[in-house]
Short mmCIF file of C-alpha atoms and ligand atoms in Angstrom, two decimals:
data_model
loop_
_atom_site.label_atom_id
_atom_site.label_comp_id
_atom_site.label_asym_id
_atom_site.label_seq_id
_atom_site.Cartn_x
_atom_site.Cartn_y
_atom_site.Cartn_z
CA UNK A 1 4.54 19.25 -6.98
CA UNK A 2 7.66 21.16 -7.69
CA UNK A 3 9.91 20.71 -10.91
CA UNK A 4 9.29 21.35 -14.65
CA UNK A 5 7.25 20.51 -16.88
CA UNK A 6 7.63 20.92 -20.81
CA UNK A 7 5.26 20.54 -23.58
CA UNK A 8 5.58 20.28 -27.32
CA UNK A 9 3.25 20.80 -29.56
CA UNK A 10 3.40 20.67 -33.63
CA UNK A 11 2.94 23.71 -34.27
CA UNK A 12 1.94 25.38 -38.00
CA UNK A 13 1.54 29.11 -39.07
CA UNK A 14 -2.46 28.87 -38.02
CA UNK A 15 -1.66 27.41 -34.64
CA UNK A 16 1.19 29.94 -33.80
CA UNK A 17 -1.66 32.68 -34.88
CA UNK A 18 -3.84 30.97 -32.26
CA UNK A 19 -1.52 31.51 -29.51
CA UNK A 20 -0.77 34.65 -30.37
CA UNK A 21 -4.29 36.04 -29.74
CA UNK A 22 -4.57 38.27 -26.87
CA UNK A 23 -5.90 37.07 -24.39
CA UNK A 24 -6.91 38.15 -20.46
CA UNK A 25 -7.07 34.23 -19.37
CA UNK A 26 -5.04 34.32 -15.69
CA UNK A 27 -3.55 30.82 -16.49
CA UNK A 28 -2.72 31.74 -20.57
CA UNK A 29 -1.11 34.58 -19.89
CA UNK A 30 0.25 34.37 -23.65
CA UNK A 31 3.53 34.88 -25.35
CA UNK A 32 4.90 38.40 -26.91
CA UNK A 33 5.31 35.89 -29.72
CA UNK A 34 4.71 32.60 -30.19
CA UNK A 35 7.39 32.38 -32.54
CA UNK A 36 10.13 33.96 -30.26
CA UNK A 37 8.39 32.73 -26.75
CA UNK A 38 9.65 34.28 -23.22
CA UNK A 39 9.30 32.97 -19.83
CA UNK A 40 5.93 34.27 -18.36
CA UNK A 41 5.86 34.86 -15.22
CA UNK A 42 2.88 34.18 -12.88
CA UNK A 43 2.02 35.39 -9.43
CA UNK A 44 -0.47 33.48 -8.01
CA UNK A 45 -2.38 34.92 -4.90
CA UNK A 46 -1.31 33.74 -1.57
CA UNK A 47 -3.94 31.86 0.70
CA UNK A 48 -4.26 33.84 3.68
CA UNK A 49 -5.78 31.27 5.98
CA UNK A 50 -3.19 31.91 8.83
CA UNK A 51 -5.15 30.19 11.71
CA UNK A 52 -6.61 32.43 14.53
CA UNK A 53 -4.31 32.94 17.99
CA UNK A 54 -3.73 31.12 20.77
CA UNK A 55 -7.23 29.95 22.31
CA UNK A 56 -6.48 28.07 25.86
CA UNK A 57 -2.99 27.66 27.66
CA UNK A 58 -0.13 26.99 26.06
CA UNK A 59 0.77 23.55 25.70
CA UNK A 60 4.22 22.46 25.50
CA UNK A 61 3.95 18.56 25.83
CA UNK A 62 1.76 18.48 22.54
CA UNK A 63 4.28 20.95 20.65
CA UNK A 64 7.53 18.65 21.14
CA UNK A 65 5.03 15.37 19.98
CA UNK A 66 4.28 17.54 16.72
CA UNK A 67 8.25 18.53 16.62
CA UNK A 68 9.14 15.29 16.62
CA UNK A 69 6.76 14.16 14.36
CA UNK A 70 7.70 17.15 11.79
CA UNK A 71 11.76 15.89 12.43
CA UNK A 72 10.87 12.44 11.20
CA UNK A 73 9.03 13.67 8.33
CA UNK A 74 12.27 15.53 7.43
CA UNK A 75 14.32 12.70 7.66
CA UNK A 76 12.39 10.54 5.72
CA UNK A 77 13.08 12.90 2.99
CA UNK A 78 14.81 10.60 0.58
CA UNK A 79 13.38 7.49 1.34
CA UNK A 80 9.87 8.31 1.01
CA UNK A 81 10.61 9.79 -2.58
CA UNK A 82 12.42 6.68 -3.33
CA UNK A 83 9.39 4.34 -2.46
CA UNK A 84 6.99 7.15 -4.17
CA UNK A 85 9.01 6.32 -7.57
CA UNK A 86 7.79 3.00 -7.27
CA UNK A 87 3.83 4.13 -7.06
CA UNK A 88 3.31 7.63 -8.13
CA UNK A 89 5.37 10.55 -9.02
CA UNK A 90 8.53 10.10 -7.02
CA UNK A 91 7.32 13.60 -4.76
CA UNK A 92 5.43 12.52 -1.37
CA UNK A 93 8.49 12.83 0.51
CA UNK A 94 10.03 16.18 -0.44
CA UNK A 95 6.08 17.41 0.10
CA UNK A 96 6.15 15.92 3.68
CA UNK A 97 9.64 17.74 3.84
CA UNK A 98 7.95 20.94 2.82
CA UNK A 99 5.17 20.67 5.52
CA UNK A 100 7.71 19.82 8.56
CA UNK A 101 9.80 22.64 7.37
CA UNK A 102 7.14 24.78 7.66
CA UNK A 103 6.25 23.93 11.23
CA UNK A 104 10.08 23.56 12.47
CA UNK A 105 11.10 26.73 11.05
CA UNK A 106 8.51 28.65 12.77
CA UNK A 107 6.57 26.29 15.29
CA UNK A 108 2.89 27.31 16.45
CA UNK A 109 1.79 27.81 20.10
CA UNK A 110 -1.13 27.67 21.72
CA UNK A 111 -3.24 25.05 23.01
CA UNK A 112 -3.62 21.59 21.46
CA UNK A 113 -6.33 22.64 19.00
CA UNK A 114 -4.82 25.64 18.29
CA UNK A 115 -1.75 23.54 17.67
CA UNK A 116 -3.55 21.20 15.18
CA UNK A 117 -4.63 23.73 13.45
CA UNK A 118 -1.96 25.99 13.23
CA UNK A 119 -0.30 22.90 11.86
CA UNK A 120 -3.11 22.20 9.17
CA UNK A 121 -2.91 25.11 7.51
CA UNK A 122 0.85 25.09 7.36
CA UNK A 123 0.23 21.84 5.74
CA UNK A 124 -2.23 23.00 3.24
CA UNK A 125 0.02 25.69 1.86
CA UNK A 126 3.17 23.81 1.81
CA UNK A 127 2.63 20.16 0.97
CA UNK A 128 0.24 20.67 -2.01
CA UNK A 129 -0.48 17.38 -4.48
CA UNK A 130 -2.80 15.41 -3.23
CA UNK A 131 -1.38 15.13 0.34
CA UNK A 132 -1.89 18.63 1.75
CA UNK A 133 -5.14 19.03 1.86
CA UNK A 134 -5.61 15.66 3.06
CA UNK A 135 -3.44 16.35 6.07
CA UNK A 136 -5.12 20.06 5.83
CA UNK A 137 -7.79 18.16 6.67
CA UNK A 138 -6.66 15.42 8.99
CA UNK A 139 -5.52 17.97 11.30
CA UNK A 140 -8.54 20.60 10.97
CA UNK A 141 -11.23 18.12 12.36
CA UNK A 142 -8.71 16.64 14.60
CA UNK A 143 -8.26 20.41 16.10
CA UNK A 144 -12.20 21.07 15.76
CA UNK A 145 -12.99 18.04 17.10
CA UNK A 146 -10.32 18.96 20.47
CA UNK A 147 -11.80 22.32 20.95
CA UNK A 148 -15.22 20.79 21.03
CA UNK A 149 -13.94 18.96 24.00
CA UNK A 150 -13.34 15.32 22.74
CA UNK A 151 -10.79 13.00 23.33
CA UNK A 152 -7.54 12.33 21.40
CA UNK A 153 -9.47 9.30 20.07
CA UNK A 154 -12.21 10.86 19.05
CA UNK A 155 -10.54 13.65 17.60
CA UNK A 156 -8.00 11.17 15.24
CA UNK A 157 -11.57 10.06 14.35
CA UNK A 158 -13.24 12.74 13.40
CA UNK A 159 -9.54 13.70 10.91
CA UNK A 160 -9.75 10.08 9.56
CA UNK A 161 -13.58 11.00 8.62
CA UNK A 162 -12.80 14.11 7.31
CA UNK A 163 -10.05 12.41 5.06
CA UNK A 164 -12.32 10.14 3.45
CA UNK A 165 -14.77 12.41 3.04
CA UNK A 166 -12.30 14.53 1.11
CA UNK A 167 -10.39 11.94 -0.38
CA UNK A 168 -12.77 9.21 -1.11
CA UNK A 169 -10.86 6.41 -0.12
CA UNK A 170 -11.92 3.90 1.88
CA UNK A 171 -9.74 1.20 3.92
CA UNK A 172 -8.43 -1.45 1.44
CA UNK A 173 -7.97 1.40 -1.91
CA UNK A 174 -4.34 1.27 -0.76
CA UNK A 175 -3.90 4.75 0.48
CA UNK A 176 -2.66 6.41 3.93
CA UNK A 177 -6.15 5.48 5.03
CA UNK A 178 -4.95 2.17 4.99
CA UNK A 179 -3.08 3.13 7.88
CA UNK A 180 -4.98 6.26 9.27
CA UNK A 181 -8.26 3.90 9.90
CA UNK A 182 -6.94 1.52 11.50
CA UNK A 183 -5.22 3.63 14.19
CA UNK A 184 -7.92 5.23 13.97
CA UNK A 185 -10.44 2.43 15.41
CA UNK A 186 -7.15 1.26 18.00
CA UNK A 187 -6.51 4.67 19.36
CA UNK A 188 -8.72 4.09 22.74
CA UNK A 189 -6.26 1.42 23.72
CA UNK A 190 -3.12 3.39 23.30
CA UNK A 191 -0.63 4.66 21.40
CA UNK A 192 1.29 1.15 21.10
CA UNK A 193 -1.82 -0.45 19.72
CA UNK A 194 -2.20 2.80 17.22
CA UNK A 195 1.28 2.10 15.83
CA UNK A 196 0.66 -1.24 15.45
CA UNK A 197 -2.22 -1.10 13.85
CA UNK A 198 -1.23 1.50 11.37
CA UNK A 199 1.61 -0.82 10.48
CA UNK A 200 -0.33 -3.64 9.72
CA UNK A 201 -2.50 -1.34 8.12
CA UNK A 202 0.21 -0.11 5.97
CA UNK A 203 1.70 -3.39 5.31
CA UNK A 204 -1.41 -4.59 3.35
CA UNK A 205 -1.31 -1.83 0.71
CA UNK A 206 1.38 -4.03 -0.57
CA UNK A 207 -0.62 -7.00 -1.41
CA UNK A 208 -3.98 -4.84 -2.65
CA UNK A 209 -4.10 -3.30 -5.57
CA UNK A 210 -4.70 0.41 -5.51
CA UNK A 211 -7.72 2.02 -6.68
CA UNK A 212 -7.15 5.65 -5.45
CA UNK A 213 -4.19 8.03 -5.92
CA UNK A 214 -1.64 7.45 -8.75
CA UNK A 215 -1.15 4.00 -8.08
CA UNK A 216 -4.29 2.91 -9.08
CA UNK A 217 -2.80 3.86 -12.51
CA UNK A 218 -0.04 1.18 -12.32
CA UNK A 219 -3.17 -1.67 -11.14
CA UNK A 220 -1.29 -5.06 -10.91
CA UNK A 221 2.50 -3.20 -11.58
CA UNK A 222 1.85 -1.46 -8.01
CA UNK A 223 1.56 -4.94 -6.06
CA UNK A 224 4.57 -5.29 -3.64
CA UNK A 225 4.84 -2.39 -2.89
CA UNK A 226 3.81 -0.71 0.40
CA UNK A 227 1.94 2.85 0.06
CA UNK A 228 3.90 5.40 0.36
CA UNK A 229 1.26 7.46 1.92
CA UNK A 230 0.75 5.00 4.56
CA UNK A 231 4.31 4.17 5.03
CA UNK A 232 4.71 7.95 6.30
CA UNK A 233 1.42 7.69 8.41
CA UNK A 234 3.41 4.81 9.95
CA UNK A 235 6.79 7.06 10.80
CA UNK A 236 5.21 10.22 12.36
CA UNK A 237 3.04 7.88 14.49
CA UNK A 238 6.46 6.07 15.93
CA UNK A 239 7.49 9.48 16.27
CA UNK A 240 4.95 10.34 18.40
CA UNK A 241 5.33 7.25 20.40
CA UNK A 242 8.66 8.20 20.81
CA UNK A 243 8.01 11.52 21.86
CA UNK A 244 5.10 10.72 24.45
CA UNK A 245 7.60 7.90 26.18
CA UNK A 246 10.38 10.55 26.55
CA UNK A 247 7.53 12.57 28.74
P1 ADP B 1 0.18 13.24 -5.77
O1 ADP B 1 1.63 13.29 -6.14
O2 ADP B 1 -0.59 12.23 -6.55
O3 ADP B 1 -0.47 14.58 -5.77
P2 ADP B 1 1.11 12.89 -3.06
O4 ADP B 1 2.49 12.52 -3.47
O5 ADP B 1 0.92 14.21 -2.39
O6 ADP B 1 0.09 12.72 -4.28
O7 ADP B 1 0.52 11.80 -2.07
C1 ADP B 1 0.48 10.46 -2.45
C2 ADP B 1 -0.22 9.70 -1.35
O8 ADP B 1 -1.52 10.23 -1.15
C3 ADP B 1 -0.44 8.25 -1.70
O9 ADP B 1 0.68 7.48 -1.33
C4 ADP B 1 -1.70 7.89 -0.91
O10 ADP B 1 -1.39 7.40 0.38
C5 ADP B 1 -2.39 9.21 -0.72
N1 ADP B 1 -3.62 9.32 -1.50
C6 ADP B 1 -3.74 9.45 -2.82
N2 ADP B 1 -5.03 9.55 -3.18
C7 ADP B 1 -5.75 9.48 -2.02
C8 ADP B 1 -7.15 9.52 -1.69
N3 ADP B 1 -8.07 9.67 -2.63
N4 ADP B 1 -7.51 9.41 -0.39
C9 ADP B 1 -6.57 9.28 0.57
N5 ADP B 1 -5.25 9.23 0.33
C10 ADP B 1 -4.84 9.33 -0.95
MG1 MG B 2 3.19 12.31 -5.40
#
């Protein structure tokens, strides 16, 4: 996540002679002097897992869904920090933000799996917590799973797999699986019955109590309210109901 985060420690003459030691450790890169400490500065290397080019024909219809997806993403912004206060560290929206900015600013082309997976590694490097590579990975098998040749169905499948198989968290943990599965297991009857079952889905993870993500810290305090995880599974799936009805 971004912000700050500041340690103290009690320190005594031993202890400031401890951190003083040279050291070549990347993520201690040490103080001149403990007892006059600067800012250190780290670079950290960039991931250069740009996705290959355009494989098949451009497709346009698939871009705006993703567009519009990305759009609601942004402007749920504020409201999906809010409810993240409530359940876990107050960040799942401005990380969302970060991932739809990345795509808007600079949308992929290509086919739809090129598309997908364009979009999941924009998502790994700008989402981070434990949200990008989740969606990293939504997206990846979703892509894999259309250049292989499957249907949209199968291929929101094979991401939902690939998310719990990353993620560990099964239906009822009270997680965006919550919502992913279920759309999941509707999405051969359509894209109203996929919204509709991710909401339901979603609205569950109010009653349950979490046992993956930070929530499952809170146990009983995080009853009442709705994932926020889930929640935003909910929004970019109206969005992309949206989208396909304005084909
Ligand atoms: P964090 O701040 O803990 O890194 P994010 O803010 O990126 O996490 O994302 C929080 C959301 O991630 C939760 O609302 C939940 O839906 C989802 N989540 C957390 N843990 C898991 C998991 N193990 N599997 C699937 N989804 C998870
Ligand atoms: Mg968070």
């Amino acid at each position: 996540m971004s912000g700050a985060h500041v340690s103290l420690l009690p320190v005594d003459d031993g202890l400031l002679d401890l951190l003083d030691t040279p050291t070549a450790s990347p993520a201690w890169p040490g103080f001149p002097d403990a007892r006059r400490p600067a800012l250190s500065v780290v670079t950290t290397p960039e991931s250069a897992d740009r996705a290959g080019g355009p494989a098949g024909e451009a497709d346009p219809f698939v871009r705006q869904v993703i567009d519009a997806a990305c759009e609601r993403l942004l402007r749920a912004r504020t409201e999906l920090d809010a409810a993240d206060q409530h359940v876990g560290d107050g960040d799942l929206g401005s990380a969302l933000a970060r991932g739809a900015r990345a795509w808007l600013d600079d949308p992929g082309e290509g086919d739809a799996a090129s598309l997908l997976q364009e979009l999941s590694a924009r998502c790994r490097r700008a989402i981070g917590g434990t949200s990008g590579p989740l969606y990293g990975m939504l997206l990846l098998r979703a892509a894999q799973a259309l250049a292989d040749g499957a249907s949209w169905g199968d291929a929101l499948r094979a991401g939902v797999t690939g998310v719990r198989e990353l993620g560990g968290a099964q239906p009822g943990d009270g997680t965006m699986v919550d919502a992913l599965q279920p759309a999941a297991d509707a999405a051969d009857s359509g894209i109203d019955a996929v919204v509709t079952a991710a909401r339901e889905g979603a609205a569950r993870t109010s009653d349950a109590v979490a046992t993956k993500g930070r929530a499952s810290y809170l146990g009983e305090r995080a009853k009442g309210y709705e994932d926020p995880g889930a929640t935003a599974v909910v929004m970019w799936l109206e969005a992309v109901r949206e989208a396909m009805s304005q084909q």
